[in-house]
mmCIF file of C-alpha atoms in Angstrom:
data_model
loop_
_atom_site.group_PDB
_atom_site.id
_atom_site.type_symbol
_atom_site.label_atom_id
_atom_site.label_comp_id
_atom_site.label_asym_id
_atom_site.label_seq_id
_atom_site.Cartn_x
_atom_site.Cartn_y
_atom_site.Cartn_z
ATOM 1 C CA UNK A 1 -31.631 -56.727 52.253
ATOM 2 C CA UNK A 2 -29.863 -54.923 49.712
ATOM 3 C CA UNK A 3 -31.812 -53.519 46.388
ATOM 4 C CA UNK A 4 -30.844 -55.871 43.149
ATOM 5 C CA UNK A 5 -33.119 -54.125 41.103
ATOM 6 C CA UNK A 6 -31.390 -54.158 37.408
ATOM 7 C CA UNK A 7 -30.066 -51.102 35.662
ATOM 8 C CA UNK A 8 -31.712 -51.253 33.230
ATOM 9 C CA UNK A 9 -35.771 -52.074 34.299
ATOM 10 C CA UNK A 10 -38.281 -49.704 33.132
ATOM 11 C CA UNK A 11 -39.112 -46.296 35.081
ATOM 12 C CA UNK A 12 -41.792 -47.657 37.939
ATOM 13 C CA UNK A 13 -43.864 -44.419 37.970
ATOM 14 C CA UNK A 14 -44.893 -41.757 35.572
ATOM 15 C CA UNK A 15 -42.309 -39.074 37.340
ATOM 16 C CA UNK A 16 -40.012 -41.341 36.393
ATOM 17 C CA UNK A 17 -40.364 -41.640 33.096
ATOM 18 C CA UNK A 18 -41.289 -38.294 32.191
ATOM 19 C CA UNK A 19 -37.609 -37.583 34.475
ATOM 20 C CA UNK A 20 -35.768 -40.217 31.685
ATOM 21 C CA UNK A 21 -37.246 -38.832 28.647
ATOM 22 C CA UNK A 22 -36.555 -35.072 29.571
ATOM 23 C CA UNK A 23 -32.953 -36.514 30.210
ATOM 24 C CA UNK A 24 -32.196 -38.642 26.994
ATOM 25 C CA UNK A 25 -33.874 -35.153 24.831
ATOM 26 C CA UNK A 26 -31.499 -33.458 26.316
ATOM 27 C CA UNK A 27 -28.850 -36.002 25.265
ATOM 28 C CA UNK A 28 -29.730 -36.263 21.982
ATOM 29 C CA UNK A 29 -29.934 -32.228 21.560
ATOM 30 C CA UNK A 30 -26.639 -31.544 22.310
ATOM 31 C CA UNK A 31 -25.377 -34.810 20.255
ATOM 32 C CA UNK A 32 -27.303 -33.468 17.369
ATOM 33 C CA UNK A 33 -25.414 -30.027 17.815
ATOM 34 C CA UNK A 34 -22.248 -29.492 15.849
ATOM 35 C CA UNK A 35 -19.306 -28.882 18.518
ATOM 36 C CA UNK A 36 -18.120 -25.414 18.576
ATOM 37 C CA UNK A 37 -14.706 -24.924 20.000
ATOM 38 C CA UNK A 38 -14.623 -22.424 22.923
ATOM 39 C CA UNK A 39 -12.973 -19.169 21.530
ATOM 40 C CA UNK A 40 -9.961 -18.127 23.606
ATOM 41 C CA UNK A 41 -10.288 -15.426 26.192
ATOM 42 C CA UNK A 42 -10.358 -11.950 24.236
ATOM 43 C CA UNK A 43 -10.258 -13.084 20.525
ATOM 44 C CA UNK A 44 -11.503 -11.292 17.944
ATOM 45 C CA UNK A 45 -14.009 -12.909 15.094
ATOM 46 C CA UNK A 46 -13.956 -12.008 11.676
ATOM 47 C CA UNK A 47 -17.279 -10.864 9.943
ATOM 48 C CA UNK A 48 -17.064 -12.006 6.533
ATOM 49 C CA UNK A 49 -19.361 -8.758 5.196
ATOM 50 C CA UNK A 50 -17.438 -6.401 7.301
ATOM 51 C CA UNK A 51 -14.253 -7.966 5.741
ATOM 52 C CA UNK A 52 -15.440 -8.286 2.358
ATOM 53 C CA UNK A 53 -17.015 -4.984 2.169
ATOM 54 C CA UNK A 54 -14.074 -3.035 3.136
ATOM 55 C CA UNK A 55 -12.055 -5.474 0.532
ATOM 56 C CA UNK A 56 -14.480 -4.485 -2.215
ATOM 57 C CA UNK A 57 -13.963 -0.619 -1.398
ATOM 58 C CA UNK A 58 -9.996 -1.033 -1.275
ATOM 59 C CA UNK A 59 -10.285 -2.802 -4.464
ATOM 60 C CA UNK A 60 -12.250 0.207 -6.148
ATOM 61 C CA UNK A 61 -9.966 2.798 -5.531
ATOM 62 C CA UNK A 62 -7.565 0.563 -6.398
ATOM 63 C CA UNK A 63 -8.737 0.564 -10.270
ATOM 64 C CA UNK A 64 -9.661 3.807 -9.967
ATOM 65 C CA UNK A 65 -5.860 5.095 -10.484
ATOM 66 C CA UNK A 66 -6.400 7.067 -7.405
ATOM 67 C CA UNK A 67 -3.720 9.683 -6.111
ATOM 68 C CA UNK A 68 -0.923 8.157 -3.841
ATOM 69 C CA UNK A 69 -2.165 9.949 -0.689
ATOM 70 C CA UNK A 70 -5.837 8.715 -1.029
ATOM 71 C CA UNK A 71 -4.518 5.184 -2.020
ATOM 72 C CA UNK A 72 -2.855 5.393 2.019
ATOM 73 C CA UNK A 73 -5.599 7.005 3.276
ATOM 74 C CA UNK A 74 -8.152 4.152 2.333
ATOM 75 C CA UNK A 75 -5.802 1.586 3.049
ATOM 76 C CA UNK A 76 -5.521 2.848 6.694
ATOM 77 C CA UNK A 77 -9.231 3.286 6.734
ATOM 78 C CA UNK A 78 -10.201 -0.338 5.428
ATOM 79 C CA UNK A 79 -7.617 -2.136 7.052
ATOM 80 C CA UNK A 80 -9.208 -0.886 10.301
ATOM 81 C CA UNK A 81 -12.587 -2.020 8.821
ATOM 82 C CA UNK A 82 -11.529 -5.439 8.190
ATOM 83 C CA UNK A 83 -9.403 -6.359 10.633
ATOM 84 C CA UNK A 84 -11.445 -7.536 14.176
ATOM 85 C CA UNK A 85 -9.612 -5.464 17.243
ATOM 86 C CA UNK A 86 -7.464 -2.872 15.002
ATOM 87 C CA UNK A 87 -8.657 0.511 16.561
ATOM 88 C CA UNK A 88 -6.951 2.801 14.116
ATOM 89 C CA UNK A 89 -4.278 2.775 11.656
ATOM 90 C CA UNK A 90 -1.363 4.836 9.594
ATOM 91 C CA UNK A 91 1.241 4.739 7.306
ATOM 92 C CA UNK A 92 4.634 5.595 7.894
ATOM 93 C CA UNK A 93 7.691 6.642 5.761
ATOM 94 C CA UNK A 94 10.973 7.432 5.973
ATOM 95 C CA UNK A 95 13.545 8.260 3.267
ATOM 96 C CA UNK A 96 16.481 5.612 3.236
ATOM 97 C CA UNK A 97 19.050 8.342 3.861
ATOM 98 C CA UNK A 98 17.033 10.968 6.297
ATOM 99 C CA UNK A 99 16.142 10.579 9.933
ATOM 100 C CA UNK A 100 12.872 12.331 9.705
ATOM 101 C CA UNK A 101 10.383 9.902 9.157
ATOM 102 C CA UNK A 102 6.427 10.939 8.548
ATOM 103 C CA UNK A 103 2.892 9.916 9.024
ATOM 104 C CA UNK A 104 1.371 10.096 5.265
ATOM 105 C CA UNK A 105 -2.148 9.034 5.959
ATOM 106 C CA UNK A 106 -4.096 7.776 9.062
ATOM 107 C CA UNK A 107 -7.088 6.036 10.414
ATOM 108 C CA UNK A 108 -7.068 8.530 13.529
ATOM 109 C CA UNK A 109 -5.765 11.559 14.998
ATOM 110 C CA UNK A 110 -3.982 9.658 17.576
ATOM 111 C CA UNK A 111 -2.029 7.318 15.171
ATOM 112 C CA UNK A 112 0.158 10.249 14.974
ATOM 113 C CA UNK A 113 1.118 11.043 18.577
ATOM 114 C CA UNK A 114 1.875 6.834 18.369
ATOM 115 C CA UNK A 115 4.270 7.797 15.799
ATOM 116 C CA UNK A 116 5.664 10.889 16.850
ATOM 117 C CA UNK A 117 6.831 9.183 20.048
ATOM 118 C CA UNK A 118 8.286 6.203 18.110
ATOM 119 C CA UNK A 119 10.241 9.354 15.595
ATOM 120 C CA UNK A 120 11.221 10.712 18.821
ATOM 121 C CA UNK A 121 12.734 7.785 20.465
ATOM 122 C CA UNK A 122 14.264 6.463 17.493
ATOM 123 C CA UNK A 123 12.766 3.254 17.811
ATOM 124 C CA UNK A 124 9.083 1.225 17.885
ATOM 125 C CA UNK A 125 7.592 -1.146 15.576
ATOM 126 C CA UNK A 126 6.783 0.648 12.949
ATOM 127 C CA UNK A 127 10.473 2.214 12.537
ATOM 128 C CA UNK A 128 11.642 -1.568 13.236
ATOM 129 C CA UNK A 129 9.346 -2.840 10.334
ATOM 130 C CA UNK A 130 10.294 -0.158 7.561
ATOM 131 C CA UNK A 131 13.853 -0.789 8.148
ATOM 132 C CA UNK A 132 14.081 -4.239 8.398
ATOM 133 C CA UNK A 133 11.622 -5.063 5.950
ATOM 134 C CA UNK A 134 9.952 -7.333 8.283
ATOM 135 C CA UNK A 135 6.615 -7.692 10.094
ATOM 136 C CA UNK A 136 6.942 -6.667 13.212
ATOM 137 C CA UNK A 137 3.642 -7.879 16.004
ATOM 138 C CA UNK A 138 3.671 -7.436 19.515
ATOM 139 C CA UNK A 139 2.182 -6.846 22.962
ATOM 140 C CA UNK A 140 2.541 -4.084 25.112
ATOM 141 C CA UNK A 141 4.676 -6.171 27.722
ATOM 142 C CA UNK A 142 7.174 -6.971 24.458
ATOM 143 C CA UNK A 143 7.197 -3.414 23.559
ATOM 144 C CA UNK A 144 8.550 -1.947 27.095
ATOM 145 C CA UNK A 145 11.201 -4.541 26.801
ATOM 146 C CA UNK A 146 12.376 -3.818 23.287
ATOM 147 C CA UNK A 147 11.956 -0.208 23.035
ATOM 148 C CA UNK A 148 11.627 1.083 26.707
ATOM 149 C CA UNK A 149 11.844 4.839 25.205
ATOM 150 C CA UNK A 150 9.261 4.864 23.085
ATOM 151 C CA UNK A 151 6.853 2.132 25.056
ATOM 152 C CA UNK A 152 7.113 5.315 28.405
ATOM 153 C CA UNK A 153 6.286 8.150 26.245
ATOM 154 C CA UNK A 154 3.191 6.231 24.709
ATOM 155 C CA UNK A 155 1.750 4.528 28.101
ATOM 156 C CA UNK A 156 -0.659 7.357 28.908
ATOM 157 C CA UNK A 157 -2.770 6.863 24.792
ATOM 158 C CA UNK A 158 -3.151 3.204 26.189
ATOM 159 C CA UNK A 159 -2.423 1.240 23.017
ATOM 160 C CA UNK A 160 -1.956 -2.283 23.848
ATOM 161 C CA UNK A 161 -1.174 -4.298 20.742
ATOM 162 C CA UNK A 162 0.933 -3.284 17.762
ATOM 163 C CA UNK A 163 1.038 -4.864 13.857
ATOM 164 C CA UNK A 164 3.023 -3.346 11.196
ATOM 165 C CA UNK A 165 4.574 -4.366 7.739
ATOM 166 C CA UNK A 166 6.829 -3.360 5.635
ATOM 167 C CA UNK A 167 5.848 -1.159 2.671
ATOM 168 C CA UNK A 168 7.967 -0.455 0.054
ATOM 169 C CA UNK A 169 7.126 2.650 -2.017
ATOM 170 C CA UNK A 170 10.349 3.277 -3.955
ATOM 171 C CA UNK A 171 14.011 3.071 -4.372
ATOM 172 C CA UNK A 172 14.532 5.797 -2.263
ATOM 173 C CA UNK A 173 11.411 5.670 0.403
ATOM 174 C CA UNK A 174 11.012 2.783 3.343
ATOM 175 C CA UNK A 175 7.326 2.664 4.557
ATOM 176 C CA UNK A 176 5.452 0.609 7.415
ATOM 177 C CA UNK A 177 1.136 -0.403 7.652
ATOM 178 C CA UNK A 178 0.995 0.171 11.334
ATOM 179 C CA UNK A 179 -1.770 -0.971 13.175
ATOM 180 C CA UNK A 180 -3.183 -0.301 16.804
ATOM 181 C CA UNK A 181 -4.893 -1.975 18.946
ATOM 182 C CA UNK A 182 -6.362 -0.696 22.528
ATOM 183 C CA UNK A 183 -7.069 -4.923 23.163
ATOM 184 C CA UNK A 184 -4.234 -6.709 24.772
ATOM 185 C CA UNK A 185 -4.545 -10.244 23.088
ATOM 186 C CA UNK A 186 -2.414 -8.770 20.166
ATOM 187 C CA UNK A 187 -3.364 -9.645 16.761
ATOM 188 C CA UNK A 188 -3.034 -13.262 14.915
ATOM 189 C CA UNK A 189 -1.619 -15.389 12.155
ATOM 190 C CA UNK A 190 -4.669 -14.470 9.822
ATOM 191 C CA UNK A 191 -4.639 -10.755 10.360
ATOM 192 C CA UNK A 192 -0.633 -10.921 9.309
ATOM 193 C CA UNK A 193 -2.078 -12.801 6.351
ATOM 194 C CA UNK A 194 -4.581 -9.928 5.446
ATOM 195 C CA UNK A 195 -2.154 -7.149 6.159
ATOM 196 C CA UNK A 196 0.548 -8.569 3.914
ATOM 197 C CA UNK A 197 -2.099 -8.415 1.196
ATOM 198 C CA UNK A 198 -3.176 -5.290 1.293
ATOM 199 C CA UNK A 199 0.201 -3.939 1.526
ATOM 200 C CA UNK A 200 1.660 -5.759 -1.424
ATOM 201 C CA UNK A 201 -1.700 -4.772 -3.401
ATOM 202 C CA UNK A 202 -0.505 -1.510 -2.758
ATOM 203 C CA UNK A 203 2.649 -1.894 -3.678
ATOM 204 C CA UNK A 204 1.602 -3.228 -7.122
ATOM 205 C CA UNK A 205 -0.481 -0.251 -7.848
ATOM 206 C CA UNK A 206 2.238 2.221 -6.757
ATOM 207 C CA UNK A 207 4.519 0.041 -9.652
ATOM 208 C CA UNK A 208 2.046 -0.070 -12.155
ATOM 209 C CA UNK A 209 1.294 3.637 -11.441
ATOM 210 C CA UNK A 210 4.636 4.753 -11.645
ATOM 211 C CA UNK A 211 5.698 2.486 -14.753
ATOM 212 C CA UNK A 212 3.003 3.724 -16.780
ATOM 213 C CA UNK A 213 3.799 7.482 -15.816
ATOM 214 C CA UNK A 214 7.214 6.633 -16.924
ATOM 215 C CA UNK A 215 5.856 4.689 -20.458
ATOM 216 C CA UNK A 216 3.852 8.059 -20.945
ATOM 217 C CA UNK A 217 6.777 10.188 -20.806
ATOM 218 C CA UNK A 218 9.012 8.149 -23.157
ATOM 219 C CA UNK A 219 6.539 7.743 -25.659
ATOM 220 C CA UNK A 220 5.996 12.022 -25.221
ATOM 221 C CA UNK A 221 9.631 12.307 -25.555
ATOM 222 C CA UNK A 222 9.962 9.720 -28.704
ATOM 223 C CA UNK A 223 7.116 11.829 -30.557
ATOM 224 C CA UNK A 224 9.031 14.845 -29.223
ATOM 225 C CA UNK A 225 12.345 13.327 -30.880
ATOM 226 C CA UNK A 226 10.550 12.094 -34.114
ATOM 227 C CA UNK A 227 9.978 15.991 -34.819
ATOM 228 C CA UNK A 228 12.758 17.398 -33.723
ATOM 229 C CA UNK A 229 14.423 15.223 -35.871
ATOM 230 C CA UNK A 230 12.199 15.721 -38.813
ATOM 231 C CA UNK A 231 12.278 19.390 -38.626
ATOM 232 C CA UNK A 232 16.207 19.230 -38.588
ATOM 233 C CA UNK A 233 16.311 17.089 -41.582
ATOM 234 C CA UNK A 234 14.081 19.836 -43.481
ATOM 235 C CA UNK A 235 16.441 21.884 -42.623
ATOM 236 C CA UNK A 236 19.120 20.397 -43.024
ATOM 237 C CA UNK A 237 17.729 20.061 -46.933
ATOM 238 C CA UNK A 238 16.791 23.419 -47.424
ATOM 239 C CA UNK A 239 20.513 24.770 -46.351
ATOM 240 C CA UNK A 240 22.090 21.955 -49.225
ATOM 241 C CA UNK A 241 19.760 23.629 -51.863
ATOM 242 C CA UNK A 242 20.509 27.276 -51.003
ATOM 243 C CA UNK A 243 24.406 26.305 -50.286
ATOM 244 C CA UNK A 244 24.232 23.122 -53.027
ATOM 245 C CA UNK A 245 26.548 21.376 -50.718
ATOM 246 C CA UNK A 246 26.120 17.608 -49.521
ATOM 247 C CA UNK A 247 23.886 16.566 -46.490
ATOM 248 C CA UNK A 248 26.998 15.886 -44.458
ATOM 249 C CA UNK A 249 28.197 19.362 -45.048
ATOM 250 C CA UNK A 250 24.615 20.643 -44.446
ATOM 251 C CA UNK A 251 24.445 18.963 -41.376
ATOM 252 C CA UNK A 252 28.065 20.869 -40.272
ATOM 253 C CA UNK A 253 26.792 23.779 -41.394
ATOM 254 C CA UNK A 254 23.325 23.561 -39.160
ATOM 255 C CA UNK A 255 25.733 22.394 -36.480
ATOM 256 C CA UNK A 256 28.500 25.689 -36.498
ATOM 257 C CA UNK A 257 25.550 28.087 -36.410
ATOM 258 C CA UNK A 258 24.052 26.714 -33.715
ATOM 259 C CA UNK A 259 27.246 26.593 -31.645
ATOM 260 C CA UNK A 260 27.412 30.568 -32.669
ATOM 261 C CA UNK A 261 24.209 31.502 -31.659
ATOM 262 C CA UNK A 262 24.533 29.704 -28.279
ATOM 263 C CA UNK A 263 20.703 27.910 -29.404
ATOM 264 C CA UNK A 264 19.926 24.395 -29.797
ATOM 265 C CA UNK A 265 20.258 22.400 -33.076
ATOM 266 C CA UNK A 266 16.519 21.717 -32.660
ATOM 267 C CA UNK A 267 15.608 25.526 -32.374
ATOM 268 C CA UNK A 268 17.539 26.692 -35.162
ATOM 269 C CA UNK A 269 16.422 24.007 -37.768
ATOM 270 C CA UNK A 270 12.983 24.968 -36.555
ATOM 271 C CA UNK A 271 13.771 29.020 -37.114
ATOM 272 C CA UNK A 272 14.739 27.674 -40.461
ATOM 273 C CA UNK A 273 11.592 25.877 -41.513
ATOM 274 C CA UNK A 274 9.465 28.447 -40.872
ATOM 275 C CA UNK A 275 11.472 31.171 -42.332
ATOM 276 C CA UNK A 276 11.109 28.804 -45.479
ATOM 277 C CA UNK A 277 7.294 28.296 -45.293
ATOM 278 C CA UNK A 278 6.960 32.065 -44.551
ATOM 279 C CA UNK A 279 8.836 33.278 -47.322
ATOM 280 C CA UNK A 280 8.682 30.699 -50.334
ATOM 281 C CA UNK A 281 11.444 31.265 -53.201
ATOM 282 C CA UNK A 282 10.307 32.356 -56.515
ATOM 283 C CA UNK A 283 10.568 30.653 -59.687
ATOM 284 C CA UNK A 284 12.074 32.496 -61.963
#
């Protein structure tokens, strides 16, 4: 006769029910668990206090005015630090009009034998991203299709995933971040994302750098102009009282001697002053 027993009856022996509660904790454990999706094969996590650490340290030497070439150098450096899988790390740049492109600060000796086989050949990703002016990430299998040159010469240093973004330095300078990776799951969305802001954080100091150089030397050459002009005008006065003629005429005067002695305007008046200081007239 067949067994009718219902579903649901209680456990018959203690086995049994020690079997069904081991079974429903184990149920409610893993209910009780917040689901985790399963990372993809061979991605990288982010540490927040790696990432935020080497953000802190960009951000000093950022306010600390630094010199251009250390500003690259810790870029490179921290950029390595804070992004999971980038191995090592350099800048590139190129002037708009020259085909000799350089490597002004890296992460890593080898960043430049990356480079000088991309210089070589003419092409690569980091070229590709200083002249277009646009991020430029790929695999390895991308890079033997789009630059077949450079992608043979650079097989053997086994670098196997390639970021880099445009850098602009100047009017006359292109630049590329270039990053390397020796993983071959190439790097993601958020990495772009973090890239992009370190290299425009860059770029901002390298403007505000260079726009308060330039402020400093206008306001050296206004003070510079607000004496030369004074000076001349002293001059200018002391030739109308030993000539008695009129400012303009003083002014011509100051003007033809200059052109005679081959000097400037500003030199002469200045010769002038101090010949007056030196040797005061006396009142008769």
């Amino acid at each position: 006769m067949t067994d009718r027993t219902p579903p649901h009856r209680a456990p018959a022996t203690a086995l049994e029910a020690a079997a069904a509660l081991d079974f429903d904790d184990e149920i409610l454990a893993a209910l009780s668990t917040p689901a985790r999706p399963a990372p993809s094969a061979g991605a990288s996590s982010y540490y927040a206090e790696d990432t935020f650490e080497a953000l802190d340290i960009f951000r000093e030497t950022l306010l600390n005015h630094s010199r251009f070439e250390t500003l690259l150098q810790s870029l490179c450096e921290q950029v390595v630090a804070a992004i999971p899988g980038a191995d090592m790390a350099g800048v590139t740049l190129l002037h708009h009009d020259s085909a000799n492109p350089v490597t002004a600060a890296c992460s890593d000796s080898r960043v430049v034998d990356v480079d000088t086989d991309q210089y070589t050949a003419a092409e690569g990703p980091c070229l590709e991203a200083a002249r277009t002016g646009r991020i430029v990430c790929v695999r390895v299998g991308e890079v033997a299709v789009r630059w077949p040159t450079f992608a043979s010469a650079v097989a053997d240093i086994g670098v196997r995933s390639y970021l880099s973004a445009p850098l602009a330095v100047d009017s006359e300078h292109a630049g590329s971040l270039n990053i390397y990776s020796f993983d071959g799951h190439g790097f993601s969305d958020i990495d772009k994302v973090l890239v992009k802001m370190l290299v425009t954080s860059v770029e901002v100091a390298v403007w505000n750098s260079r726009h308060a150089i330039e402020a400093q030397e206008e306001t050296a050459g206004l003070r510079q102009a607000m004496k030369t002009r004074g000076t001349i005008e002293q001059a200018k006065g002391i030739v109308m009282a030993v000539r008695g003629i009129s400012p303009d005429a003083a002014f011509a005067a100051l003007s033809e001697q200059s052109q005679r002695e081959n000097t400037k305007l500003a030199v002469l008046a200045a010769r002038i002053v101090d010949s007056a200081a030196a040797n005061p007239r006396q009142e008769r």
